[in-house]
Amino acid sequence: MTTLAEPLVHTQPGFLDAPGRKGLLGWVLSTDHKRVGILYLYSMVAFFFVGVALGVFMRLEQLTEGRTLMSAQTYNALFTVHGVIMIFMFVVPGLSAVFGNFFLPILIGAKDVAFPRLNLASWYCLVIGACLAVLSLFTGPGAPDTGWTFYVPFSMKSGTNVSLAVFSAVVMGFSSILTGLNFITTVHRLRAPGMTWHRMPLFCWSLYATSWIQILATPILGITFILVMLERLFGIGIFDPAKGGDPILYQHLFWIYSHPAVYIMILPAMGAISEILPTFARRTIFGYRAIAYSSLSIAAFGSLVWAHHMFTSGMSAFGNMIFSLLTMIVAIPSAIKVFNWTATLYKGSIEMSPPLLYALTFIFLFCIGGLTGVMQGALAINQHVHDTYFIVGHFHYVMFGGTGFAFFAALLYWFPKMFGRDYNRKVAYAAWIPLFVGFNLLYFTMLILGYMGMPRRYYDHLPQYHTGHLVATVGSWILVLGLVVLFGNFVAALLRGRKAEDNPWGGVTLEWKIPSPPPQENFETVPTVTGPPYSFGKEGGP
């Protein structure tokens, strides 16, 4: 366990009952990192379900051949907005914004993040950006129809409301940068006495690695989107070949951010899994340092593989070969994590609680996503599956199967600590069945459709793809059923759940040594740490 020089004493009320402003103002004006984390949680879950609804409408359109519900222009707008919402409003802030904000200070023995006001400002940036994105749907010449990548030259020429949509992404980028800046400073400056780098929980390592990507890569995307706006407004010509510009330059700039952004999304997820597995295996994590440094390796190598999105864009054969090799290399630190997670479970006293079930599902789905990603790193396969449904399936296995299921696992793990309420565990088990079945029916079918040659982003499909589309659409219905049951369980727990214990899972890191929900300032006196984070006793207890 995280051993301490002295036992902690708690006399303060939980942060939900702390004195101060009440009601809505008590939330939107609070600089308490825990309240900011919950603001992110509520905002992102709301965005997530809007994105889910748009995704279901897209699947309904593919239920039949020809027109089913909407025009081709509406379909284009739906997949653009679905991508913008899911990427920029859910998976990019993701676990980092919600659980990072709530638990990073607690896990390192601090009373708050380094810059509390900046922390609240980052949430405002996300919400303002989200409002602008929604506004882009209903104002100007029509909803943007370019896809979430906003590729030029189409985004320069499209008569739809692209400028406002890319500006909303710029504003949301500031949220990501401010959060990264805050977390790096917090880890460097606010660790409790004795909390050395190698006594820090692995979730903190993953947040630290993620934060460096956020502050180094996000400005590139912001500048790129501003250039797109300038192209549309003033025709400056940087991406326009008729004026000496180069549209391929846009792809380089976009993917220099957007491929590392995949790791912004997945690294905190991997950190959460590294917290959950030792708790329910009742043994220390296997390969602590290998997992910690593999997070940094993923952040470093992940920034060097952007051009594997552009194998069909006309790069030199040597350039293709180099980026293919780098793509294979970045799989190594991810494989190190999976190996160490599996080794952690070996000979452990495993308790198959809901968080562990969802964490194991993450590993299974992420492995499929990772392996299909390595396949695309091979030049010949990439040529065959480029811009097909195979890419859509792979992307969702990594982003939804990875980040999404890790988000669910983390919420199941930390929900009792965050809200002081326990959810119905039988319902959490029950929700897993439609989630797992629906997810694989939907996205594995997309892998098959893509391998058969079904292009992505097409409004309609040929008869040979119809059965696959039918199966995928039914899968989406089953998946939505699982989501409704899972989140309905959380809502029921908030309204009438029984009081949670301080340490319902027998965890050993610092958050399990304070009451549920945590006090206003987390610790009355800053703890002094004297041991590593995952040491369980001989009986497997804390």
Coordinates of C-alpha atoms in Angstrom, one line a residue:
M1 CA 0.0 0.0 0.0
T2 CA 1.0 3.6 -0.1
T3 CA 2.5 3.7 3.4
L4 CA 2.5 6.9 5.4
A5 CA 4.6 8.2 8.2
E6 CA 1.5 9.0 10.3
P7 CA -2.2 7.9 9.9
L8 CA -4.5 10.5 8.4
V9 CA -7.1 12.3 10.5
H10 CA -10.3 13.6 9.0
T11 CA -12.8 16.0 10.6
Q12 CA -13.9 18.1 7.6
P13 CA -17.2 17.4 5.8
G14 CA -17.2 16.0 2.3
F15 CA -16.7 18.5 -0.5
L16 CA -20.3 18.1 -1.6
D17 CA -21.4 19.5 1.8
A18 CA -18.7 22.0 2.2
P19 CA -19.7 25.6 3.3
G20 CA -19.7 28.3 0.6
R21 CA -21.9 29.1 -2.4
K22 CA -24.8 26.7 -3.0
G23 CA -26.7 25.7 -6.0
L24 CA -25.5 26.2 -9.6
L25 CA -23.1 29.0 -8.7
G26 CA -21.5 26.8 -6.2
W27 CA -20.5 24.6 -9.1
V28 CA -19.7 26.9 -12.0
L29 CA -17.7 29.4 -9.9
S30 CA -15.9 26.7 -7.8
T31 CA -12.1 26.3 -8.2
D32 CA -12.1 23.0 -6.2
H33 CA -10.5 20.4 -8.5
K34 CA -13.1 17.8 -7.5
R35 CA -16.0 20.0 -8.6
V36 CA -14.2 20.9 -11.8
G37 CA -13.7 17.2 -12.5
I38 CA -17.5 16.6 -12.0
L39 CA -18.4 19.5 -14.2
Y40 CA -16.3 17.9 -16.9
L41 CA -18.0 14.6 -16.2
Y42 CA -21.5 15.9 -16.6
S43 CA -20.6 18.0 -19.7
M44 CA -18.8 15.2 -21.5
V45 CA -21.5 12.6 -20.8
A46 CA -24.1 15.0 -22.2
F47 CA -21.9 15.5 -25.3
F48 CA -21.4 11.8 -25.6
F49 CA -25.1 11.0 -25.7
V50 CA -25.6 13.7 -28.4
G51 CA -22.8 12.0 -30.4
V52 CA -24.4 8.6 -29.8
A53 CA -27.7 9.9 -31.1
L54 CA -26.1 11.2 -34.3
G55 CA -24.3 7.9 -34.8
V56 CA -27.6 6.0 -34.5
F57 CA -29.2 8.2 -37.1
M58 CA -26.3 7.5 -39.4
R59 CA -26.8 3.8 -38.9
L60 CA -30.5 4.1 -39.5
E61 CA -29.8 5.7 -42.9
Q62 CA -27.7 2.7 -43.8
L63 CA -30.4 0.3 -42.7
T64 CA -31.8 0.2 -46.3
E65 CA -30.4 0.8 -49.7
G66 CA -31.2 4.3 -51.1
R67 CA -32.7 7.1 -49.1
T68 CA -34.1 6.0 -45.7
L69 CA -34.3 9.1 -43.5
M70 CA -32.3 12.0 -44.8
S71 CA -30.5 13.6 -47.8
A72 CA -26.9 13.0 -48.6
Q73 CA -26.1 16.6 -47.5
T74 CA -27.7 15.9 -44.1
Y75 CA -25.7 12.6 -43.8
N76 CA -22.5 14.5 -44.5
A77 CA -23.3 17.0 -41.8
L78 CA -24.2 14.3 -39.3
F79 CA -20.9 12.4 -39.6
T80 CA -19.0 15.7 -39.4
V81 CA -20.7 16.8 -36.2
H82 CA -20.6 13.3 -34.8
G83 CA -16.8 13.3 -35.3
V84 CA -16.3 16.8 -33.8
I85 CA -18.4 16.0 -30.7
M86 CA -16.9 12.6 -30.0
I87 CA -13.3 13.6 -30.7
F88 CA -13.0 17.2 -29.3
M89 CA -15.7 17.1 -26.6
F90 CA -15.5 13.5 -25.3
V91 CA -12.4 11.4 -26.0
V92 CA -9.8 14.2 -26.1
P93 CA -10.7 15.7 -22.7
G94 CA -11.7 12.1 -21.7
L95 CA -10.3 10.5 -18.5
S96 CA -7.7 13.2 -18.2
A97 CA -10.2 16.0 -17.6
V98 CA -12.6 14.0 -15.4
F99 CA -10.6 11.6 -13.3
G100 CA -7.3 13.5 -13.7
N101 CA -8.9 16.7 -12.3
F102 CA -10.6 14.8 -9.5
F103 CA -7.8 12.3 -8.5
L104 CA -4.4 13.7 -9.5
P105 CA -4.0 16.0 -6.5
I106 CA -5.3 13.3 -4.2
L107 CA -3.1 10.5 -5.6
I108 CA 0.1 12.7 -5.0
G109 CA -1.0 13.9 -1.6
A110 CA -1.8 17.5 -2.6
K111 CA -4.8 19.7 -1.6
D112 CA -5.5 21.0 -5.2
V113 CA -3.9 21.5 -8.6
A114 CA -1.2 24.1 -9.1
F115 CA -3.5 26.7 -10.8
P116 CA -7.1 26.2 -9.6
R117 CA -8.5 29.3 -11.5
L118 CA -6.8 28.2 -14.7
N119 CA -8.4 24.8 -14.1
L120 CA -11.9 26.2 -14.0
A121 CA -11.0 28.4 -17.1
S122 CA -10.2 25.2 -19.0
W123 CA -13.7 23.9 -18.4
Y124 CA -15.2 27.2 -19.6
C125 CA -13.1 26.9 -22.8
L126 CA -14.5 23.4 -23.4
V127 CA -18.1 24.6 -22.9
I128 CA -17.7 27.7 -24.9
G129 CA -16.1 25.8 -27.8
A130 CA -18.9 23.2 -27.6
C131 CA -21.6 25.9 -27.8
L132 CA -19.9 27.4 -30.8
A133 CA -19.8 23.9 -32.5
V134 CA -23.5 23.5 -31.9
L135 CA -24.1 27.1 -33.1
S136 CA -22.3 26.1 -36.4
L137 CA -25.1 23.6 -37.1
F138 CA -27.9 26.1 -37.0
T139 CA -26.4 29.4 -38.3
G140 CA -24.8 30.6 -41.5
P141 CA -25.1 28.7 -44.7
G142 CA -25.6 25.3 -43.1
A143 CA -24.0 22.6 -41.0
P144 CA -20.3 21.8 -41.9
D145 CA -20.0 18.8 -44.2
T146 CA -16.3 18.1 -44.4
G147 CA -15.8 15.4 -41.8
W148 CA -14.0 16.1 -38.5
T149 CA -10.6 16.3 -40.3
F150 CA -11.6 19.4 -42.2
Y151 CA -9.4 18.4 -45.1
V152 CA -8.5 21.1 -47.7
P153 CA -9.3 21.9 -50.4
F154 CA -12.9 20.9 -49.6
S155 CA -13.0 22.8 -46.3
M156 CA -11.7 25.9 -48.2
K157 CA -14.4 25.7 -50.9
S158 CA -17.4 24.3 -48.9
G159 CA -20.2 26.8 -48.7
T160 CA -21.2 25.4 -45.3
N161 CA -20.4 26.9 -41.9
V162 CA -16.9 25.5 -41.7
S163 CA -15.2 28.6 -40.3
L164 CA -17.3 28.6 -37.1
A165 CA -16.8 24.9 -36.6
V166 CA -13.0 25.1 -36.9
F167 CA -13.0 28.1 -34.6
S168 CA -14.9 26.1 -32.0
A169 CA -12.1 23.4 -32.2
V170 CA -9.5 26.1 -31.6
V171 CA -11.3 27.3 -28.5
M172 CA -11.6 23.7 -27.2
G173 CA -7.8 23.3 -27.9
F174 CA -7.1 26.0 -25.2
S175 CA -9.0 23.8 -22.7
S176 CA -6.6 20.9 -23.5
I177 CA -3.5 23.1 -23.3
L178 CA -4.4 24.7 -20.0
T179 CA -5.2 21.3 -18.5
G180 CA -1.8 19.9 -19.6
L181 CA 0.1 22.9 -18.3
N182 CA -1.7 22.6 -14.9
F183 CA -1.1 18.9 -14.6
I184 CA 2.7 19.1 -15.4
T185 CA 3.2 21.9 -12.8
T186 CA 1.1 20.0 -10.3
V187 CA 3.2 16.8 -10.6
H188 CA 6.5 18.7 -10.4
R189 CA 5.6 21.1 -7.6
L190 CA 2.9 19.6 -5.4
R191 CA 3.9 16.0 -4.7
A192 CA 3.7 15.2 -1.0
P193 CA 6.9 14.7 1.0
G194 CA 8.3 11.2 0.2
M195 CA 6.2 10.9 -3.0
T196 CA 9.1 10.3 -5.3
W197 CA 8.7 9.8 -9.0
H198 CA 8.8 6.0 -8.5
R199 CA 6.2 6.1 -5.6
M200 CA 3.7 7.9 -7.8
P201 CA 0.7 5.9 -8.9
L202 CA 0.7 4.9 -12.6
F203 CA -2.4 7.0 -13.4
C204 CA -0.3 10.1 -12.5
W205 CA 2.5 8.9 -14.9
S206 CA 0.0 8.5 -17.7
L207 CA -1.4 12.0 -17.0
Y208 CA 2.1 13.5 -17.0
A209 CA 2.9 11.9 -20.4
T210 CA -0.4 13.0 -21.8
S211 CA 0.1 16.6 -20.6
W212 CA 3.3 17.0 -22.6
I213 CA 1.5 15.9 -25.8
Q214 CA -1.3 18.4 -25.0
I215 CA 1.0 21.4 -24.6
L216 CA 3.4 20.5 -27.5
A217 CA 1.0 19.2 -30.2
T218 CA -2.3 21.1 -29.6
P219 CA -1.0 24.5 -30.7
I220 CA -0.1 23.0 -34.1
L221 CA -3.7 22.1 -34.7
G222 CA -4.9 25.5 -33.5
I223 CA -2.6 27.3 -35.9
T224 CA -3.6 24.9 -38.8
F225 CA -7.3 25.6 -38.2
I226 CA -6.7 29.4 -38.0
L227 CA -4.9 29.1 -41.4
V228 CA -8.0 27.4 -42.8
M229 CA -10.2 30.3 -41.5
L230 CA -7.8 32.8 -43.1
E231 CA -7.9 30.8 -46.4
R232 CA -11.7 31.0 -46.4
L233 CA -11.9 34.7 -45.4
F234 CA -9.0 36.2 -47.2
G235 CA -7.7 33.5 -49.7
I236 CA -4.1 33.7 -48.4
G237 CA -3.2 30.7 -50.5
I238 CA -1.0 28.7 -48.2
F239 CA -3.1 25.5 -49.0
D240 CA -4.2 26.6 -52.5
P241 CA -2.0 25.2 -55.3
A242 CA -3.3 27.9 -57.7
K243 CA -1.5 30.5 -55.5
G244 CA 1.6 28.4 -54.8
G245 CA 0.2 26.7 -51.7
D246 CA 0.1 22.9 -51.0
P247 CA -3.0 21.0 -49.7
I248 CA -0.7 18.1 -48.6
L249 CA 0.9 20.5 -46.1
Y250 CA -2.5 20.6 -44.4
Q251 CA -2.5 16.9 -44.0
H252 CA 1.0 17.0 -42.4
L253 CA 0.0 19.8 -40.0
F254 CA -3.3 18.1 -39.1
W255 CA -1.8 14.7 -38.4
I256 CA 1.2 16.0 -36.5
Y257 CA -1.4 16.9 -33.9
S258 CA -4.1 14.4 -34.6
H259 CA -2.1 11.2 -34.4
P260 CA -0.5 12.1 -31.0
A261 CA -4.0 13.1 -30.0
V262 CA -4.8 9.4 -30.2
Y263 CA -2.4 9.0 -27.3
I264 CA -3.9 12.0 -25.4
M265 CA -7.1 9.9 -25.5
I266 CA -5.7 6.5 -24.7
L267 CA -2.8 7.1 -22.2
P268 CA -5.0 8.2 -19.3
A269 CA -7.2 5.2 -20.1
M270 CA -4.2 2.9 -19.8
G271 CA -3.3 4.7 -16.5
A272 CA -6.8 4.0 -15.1
I273 CA -6.5 0.3 -16.0
S274 CA -3.1 0.2 -14.2
E275 CA -4.9 1.4 -11.1
I276 CA -7.8 -1.1 -11.3
L277 CA -5.9 -4.3 -12.0
P278 CA -3.7 -4.5 -8.9
T279 CA -6.7 -3.7 -6.7
F280 CA -8.8 -6.6 -7.9
A281 CA -5.8 -9.0 -8.3
R282 CA -4.8 -8.2 -4.7
R283 CA -1.2 -7.9 -5.7
T284 CA 1.3 -5.3 -6.7
I285 CA 1.5 -4.2 -10.3
F286 CA 3.9 -6.3 -12.4
G287 CA 6.6 -4.1 -14.0
Y288 CA 5.9 -0.8 -12.4
R289 CA 8.8 1.0 -14.1
A290 CA 8.2 -0.6 -17.5
I291 CA 4.6 0.6 -17.5
A292 CA 5.6 4.1 -16.3
Y293 CA 8.3 4.5 -18.9
S294 CA 6.2 2.9 -21.6
S295 CA 3.8 5.8 -21.2
L296 CA 6.6 8.3 -21.9
S297 CA 7.7 6.1 -24.8
I298 CA 4.3 6.1 -26.3
A299 CA 4.1 9.9 -26.0
A300 CA 7.5 10.2 -27.7
F301 CA 7.2 7.7 -30.5
G302 CA 3.5 8.5 -31.1
S303 CA 4.6 12.0 -32.1
L304 CA 6.7 10.6 -35.0
V305 CA 4.2 8.5 -36.9
W306 CA 1.8 11.0 -38.2
A307 CA 2.5 10.4 -41.9
H308 CA 1.2 6.8 -41.8
H309 CA -2.2 8.5 -42.4
M310 CA -0.8 9.6 -45.7
F311 CA 0.6 6.5 -47.4
T312 CA -1.7 7.1 -50.3
S313 CA -1.1 10.9 -50.5
G314 CA 2.0 10.6 -52.7
M315 CA 5.0 10.5 -50.3
S316 CA 8.3 9.0 -51.5
A317 CA 8.9 5.3 -51.1
F318 CA 11.6 6.0 -48.6
G319 CA 9.3 8.2 -46.6
N320 CA 6.6 5.5 -46.6
M321 CA 9.1 2.9 -45.4
I322 CA 10.3 5.1 -42.5
F323 CA 6.9 5.9 -41.2
S324 CA 5.8 2.3 -41.6
L325 CA 8.8 1.2 -39.5
L326 CA 8.0 3.9 -36.8
T327 CA 4.4 2.7 -36.7
M328 CA 5.6 -0.8 -35.9
I329 CA 7.9 0.5 -33.2
V330 CA 5.2 2.5 -31.4
A331 CA 3.3 -0.8 -30.9
I332 CA 6.1 -2.1 -28.6
P333 CA 5.4 0.1 -25.5
S334 CA 1.7 -0.6 -25.9
A335 CA 2.5 -4.4 -26.0
I336 CA 4.7 -3.9 -22.9
K337 CA 1.7 -2.5 -21.0
V338 CA -0.6 -5.4 -22.1
F339 CA 2.1 -8.0 -21.1
N340 CA 2.5 -6.4 -17.6
W341 CA -1.2 -6.1 -17.0
T342 CA -1.6 -9.8 -17.9
A343 CA 1.3 -10.7 -15.6
T344 CA -0.3 -8.7 -12.8
L345 CA -3.3 -11.0 -12.9
Y346 CA -1.2 -14.1 -12.9
K347 CA -1.5 -15.9 -9.5
G348 CA -3.5 -12.9 -8.2
S349 CA -6.5 -13.3 -5.9
I350 CA -8.9 -12.1 -8.6
E351 CA -12.2 -10.6 -7.6
M352 CA -14.4 -10.1 -10.7
S353 CA -16.0 -6.9 -9.7
P354 CA -17.6 -4.6 -12.3
P355 CA -14.6 -2.3 -12.7
L356 CA -12.3 -5.3 -13.4
L357 CA -14.8 -6.8 -15.9
Y358 CA -14.9 -3.5 -17.9
A359 CA -11.1 -3.2 -17.5
L360 CA -10.5 -6.7 -19.0
T361 CA -13.0 -5.8 -21.8
F362 CA -10.8 -2.7 -22.5
I363 CA -7.7 -4.9 -22.9
F364 CA -9.5 -7.3 -25.2
L365 CA -11.0 -4.5 -27.4
F366 CA -7.9 -2.4 -27.4
C367 CA -5.8 -5.4 -28.5
I368 CA -8.1 -5.8 -31.6
G369 CA -7.8 -2.0 -32.2
G370 CA -4.0 -2.2 -31.8
L371 CA -3.5 -5.2 -34.0
T372 CA -5.7 -3.7 -36.8
G373 CA -3.6 -0.5 -36.4
V374 CA -0.4 -2.5 -36.9
M375 CA -1.9 -4.0 -40.0
Q376 CA -2.4 -0.6 -41.4
G377 CA 1.2 0.2 -40.8
A378 CA 2.1 -2.4 -43.4
L379 CA 2.2 -0.5 -46.7
A380 CA 0.4 -3.1 -48.9
I381 CA -2.5 -3.6 -46.5
N382 CA -2.8 0.1 -46.0
Q383 CA -3.3 0.6 -49.8
H384 CA -6.1 -1.9 -49.8
V385 CA -8.1 -0.7 -46.8
H386 CA -7.4 3.1 -47.0
D387 CA -10.6 5.2 -46.6
T388 CA -12.8 2.1 -46.1
Y389 CA -15.0 1.0 -43.2
F390 CA -12.0 -1.0 -42.0
I391 CA -10.5 2.4 -40.8
V392 CA -13.8 3.3 -39.1
G393 CA -13.9 -0.1 -37.3
H394 CA -10.3 0.1 -36.2
F395 CA -10.7 3.7 -35.0
H396 CA -13.7 2.8 -32.9
Y397 CA -12.0 -0.3 -31.4
V398 CA -9.2 2.0 -30.2
M399 CA -11.3 5.1 -29.3
F400 CA -14.6 3.6 -28.0
G401 CA -13.4 0.1 -27.1
G402 CA -10.2 1.6 -25.6
T403 CA -11.0 5.0 -24.2
G404 CA -14.7 4.5 -23.9
F405 CA -14.6 1.2 -22.0
A406 CA -11.7 2.4 -19.8
F407 CA -13.9 5.5 -19.0
F408 CA -16.7 3.1 -18.0
A409 CA -14.3 1.0 -15.9
A410 CA -12.8 4.1 -14.2
L411 CA -16.2 5.5 -13.5
L412 CA -17.3 2.1 -11.9
Y413 CA -14.1 2.1 -9.9
W414 CA -14.1 5.6 -8.6
F415 CA -17.8 6.5 -8.6
P416 CA -18.3 5.5 -4.9
K417 CA -15.3 7.7 -3.9
M418 CA -16.4 10.7 -6.0
F419 CA -20.1 10.8 -4.9
G420 CA -20.2 8.8 -1.7
R421 CA -22.9 6.6 -3.2
D422 CA -22.8 3.0 -4.4
Y423 CA -24.4 1.8 -7.5
N424 CA -26.2 -1.5 -8.1
R425 CA -23.5 -4.0 -9.1
K426 CA -25.9 -6.6 -10.6
V427 CA -27.1 -3.9 -13.0
A428 CA -23.5 -3.0 -13.9
Y429 CA -22.9 -6.7 -14.8
A430 CA -26.1 -6.8 -16.8
A431 CA -25.2 -3.7 -18.8
W432 CA -22.0 -5.3 -19.8
I433 CA -23.7 -7.9 -21.9
P434 CA -25.5 -5.6 -24.5
L435 CA -22.5 -3.3 -24.4
F436 CA -20.0 -6.1 -25.4
V437 CA -22.4 -7.8 -27.9
G438 CA -23.6 -4.6 -29.5
F439 CA -20.1 -3.1 -29.7
N440 CA -18.6 -6.1 -31.5
L441 CA -21.7 -6.6 -33.8
L442 CA -21.4 -2.9 -34.8
Y443 CA -17.6 -2.4 -35.2
F444 CA -16.3 -5.9 -36.1
T445 CA -18.8 -5.9 -38.9
M446 CA -17.3 -2.6 -40.1
L447 CA -13.9 -4.2 -40.2
I448 CA -15.3 -6.9 -42.5
L449 CA -17.2 -4.4 -44.6
G450 CA -14.0 -2.4 -45.0
Y451 CA -11.9 -5.4 -46.0
M452 CA -14.6 -6.2 -48.6
G453 CA -14.1 -2.7 -50.0
M454 CA -17.0 -0.6 -48.6
P455 CA -15.8 3.0 -48.7
R456 CA -16.2 5.2 -45.6
R457 CA -18.4 8.3 -45.5
Y458 CA -20.6 7.1 -48.3
Y459 CA -24.3 8.0 -48.0
D460 CA -25.5 4.8 -49.7
H461 CA -24.1 1.3 -50.3
L462 CA -24.2 -1.4 -53.0
P463 CA -26.2 -4.6 -52.5
Q464 CA -23.2 -6.7 -51.7
Y465 CA -22.7 -4.7 -48.5
H466 CA -26.3 -4.6 -47.4
T467 CA -26.2 -7.6 -45.0
G468 CA -23.2 -6.1 -43.2
H469 CA -24.8 -2.8 -42.8
L470 CA -28.0 -4.5 -41.5
V471 CA -26.0 -6.4 -38.8
A472 CA -24.0 -3.3 -37.8
T473 CA -27.2 -1.2 -37.4
V474 CA -28.8 -3.9 -35.2
G475 CA -25.5 -3.9 -33.2
S476 CA -25.9 -0.2 -32.7
W477 CA -29.3 -0.7 -31.1
I478 CA -28.0 -3.3 -28.7
L479 CA -25.1 -1.1 -27.8
V480 CA -27.3 1.9 -27.1
L481 CA -29.4 -0.4 -24.8
G482 CA -26.3 -1.2 -22.8
L483 CA -25.4 2.5 -22.5
V484 CA -28.9 3.4 -21.2
V485 CA -28.8 0.6 -18.6
L486 CA -25.2 1.5 -17.5
F487 CA -25.8 5.3 -17.1
G488 CA -29.3 4.7 -15.8
N489 CA -27.7 2.8 -13.0
F490 CA -25.4 5.7 -12.2
V491 CA -28.3 8.2 -12.2
A492 CA -30.2 5.9 -9.8
A493 CA -27.2 5.7 -7.5
L494 CA -26.9 9.4 -7.4
L495 CA -30.6 9.8 -6.5
R496 CA -31.1 6.9 -4.1
G497 CA -27.9 4.9 -3.9
R498 CA -26.8 3.6 -0.5
K499 CA -23.9 5.3 1.2
A500 CA -20.6 4.1 0.0
E501 CA -17.8 2.8 2.2
D502 CA -14.5 4.8 2.3
N503 CA -12.7 1.9 0.7
P504 CA -15.2 -0.5 -0.9
W505 CA -12.7 -2.3 -3.1
G506 CA -9.8 -2.7 -0.7
G507 CA -7.6 -0.3 -2.7
V508 CA -4.2 0.8 -1.3
T509 CA -3.5 4.2 -3.0
L510 CA -4.0 7.5 -1.3
E511 CA -7.6 8.1 -2.5
W512 CA -8.8 5.1 -0.5
K513 CA -7.4 6.5 2.7
I514 CA -9.7 9.5 2.9
P515 CA -13.5 9.6 3.3
S516 CA -16.1 9.1 0.5
P517 CA -16.7 11.7 -0.8
P518 CA -13.4 13.4 -0.1
P519 CA -13.1 16.4 2.2
Q520 CA -12.9 19.9 0.8
E521 CA -9.1 20.1 1.0
N522 CA -8.5 16.3 0.6
F523 CA -6.1 16.1 3.6
E524 CA -6.1 18.1 6.8
T525 CA -2.3 17.7 7.0
V526 CA -0.2 16.9 4.0
P527 CA 0.7 13.2 4.2
T528 CA 4.3 12.0 4.3
V529 CA 4.7 8.9 2.0
T530 CA 7.2 6.2 3.0
G531 CA 6.5 3.4 0.6
P532 CA 5.6 2.3 -3.0
P533 CA 1.9 2.7 -4.2
Y534 CA 0.8 -0.9 -4.7
S535 CA 2.1 -3.0 -1.8
F536 CA -0.6 -5.4 -0.6
G537 CA -0.3 -7.4 2.6
K538 CA 0.4 -11.1 2.7
E539 CA -3.3 -11.7 2.9
G540 CA -3.9 -9.6 -0.1
G541 CA -5.4 -6.8 1.9
P542 CA -4.4 -3.2 2.3

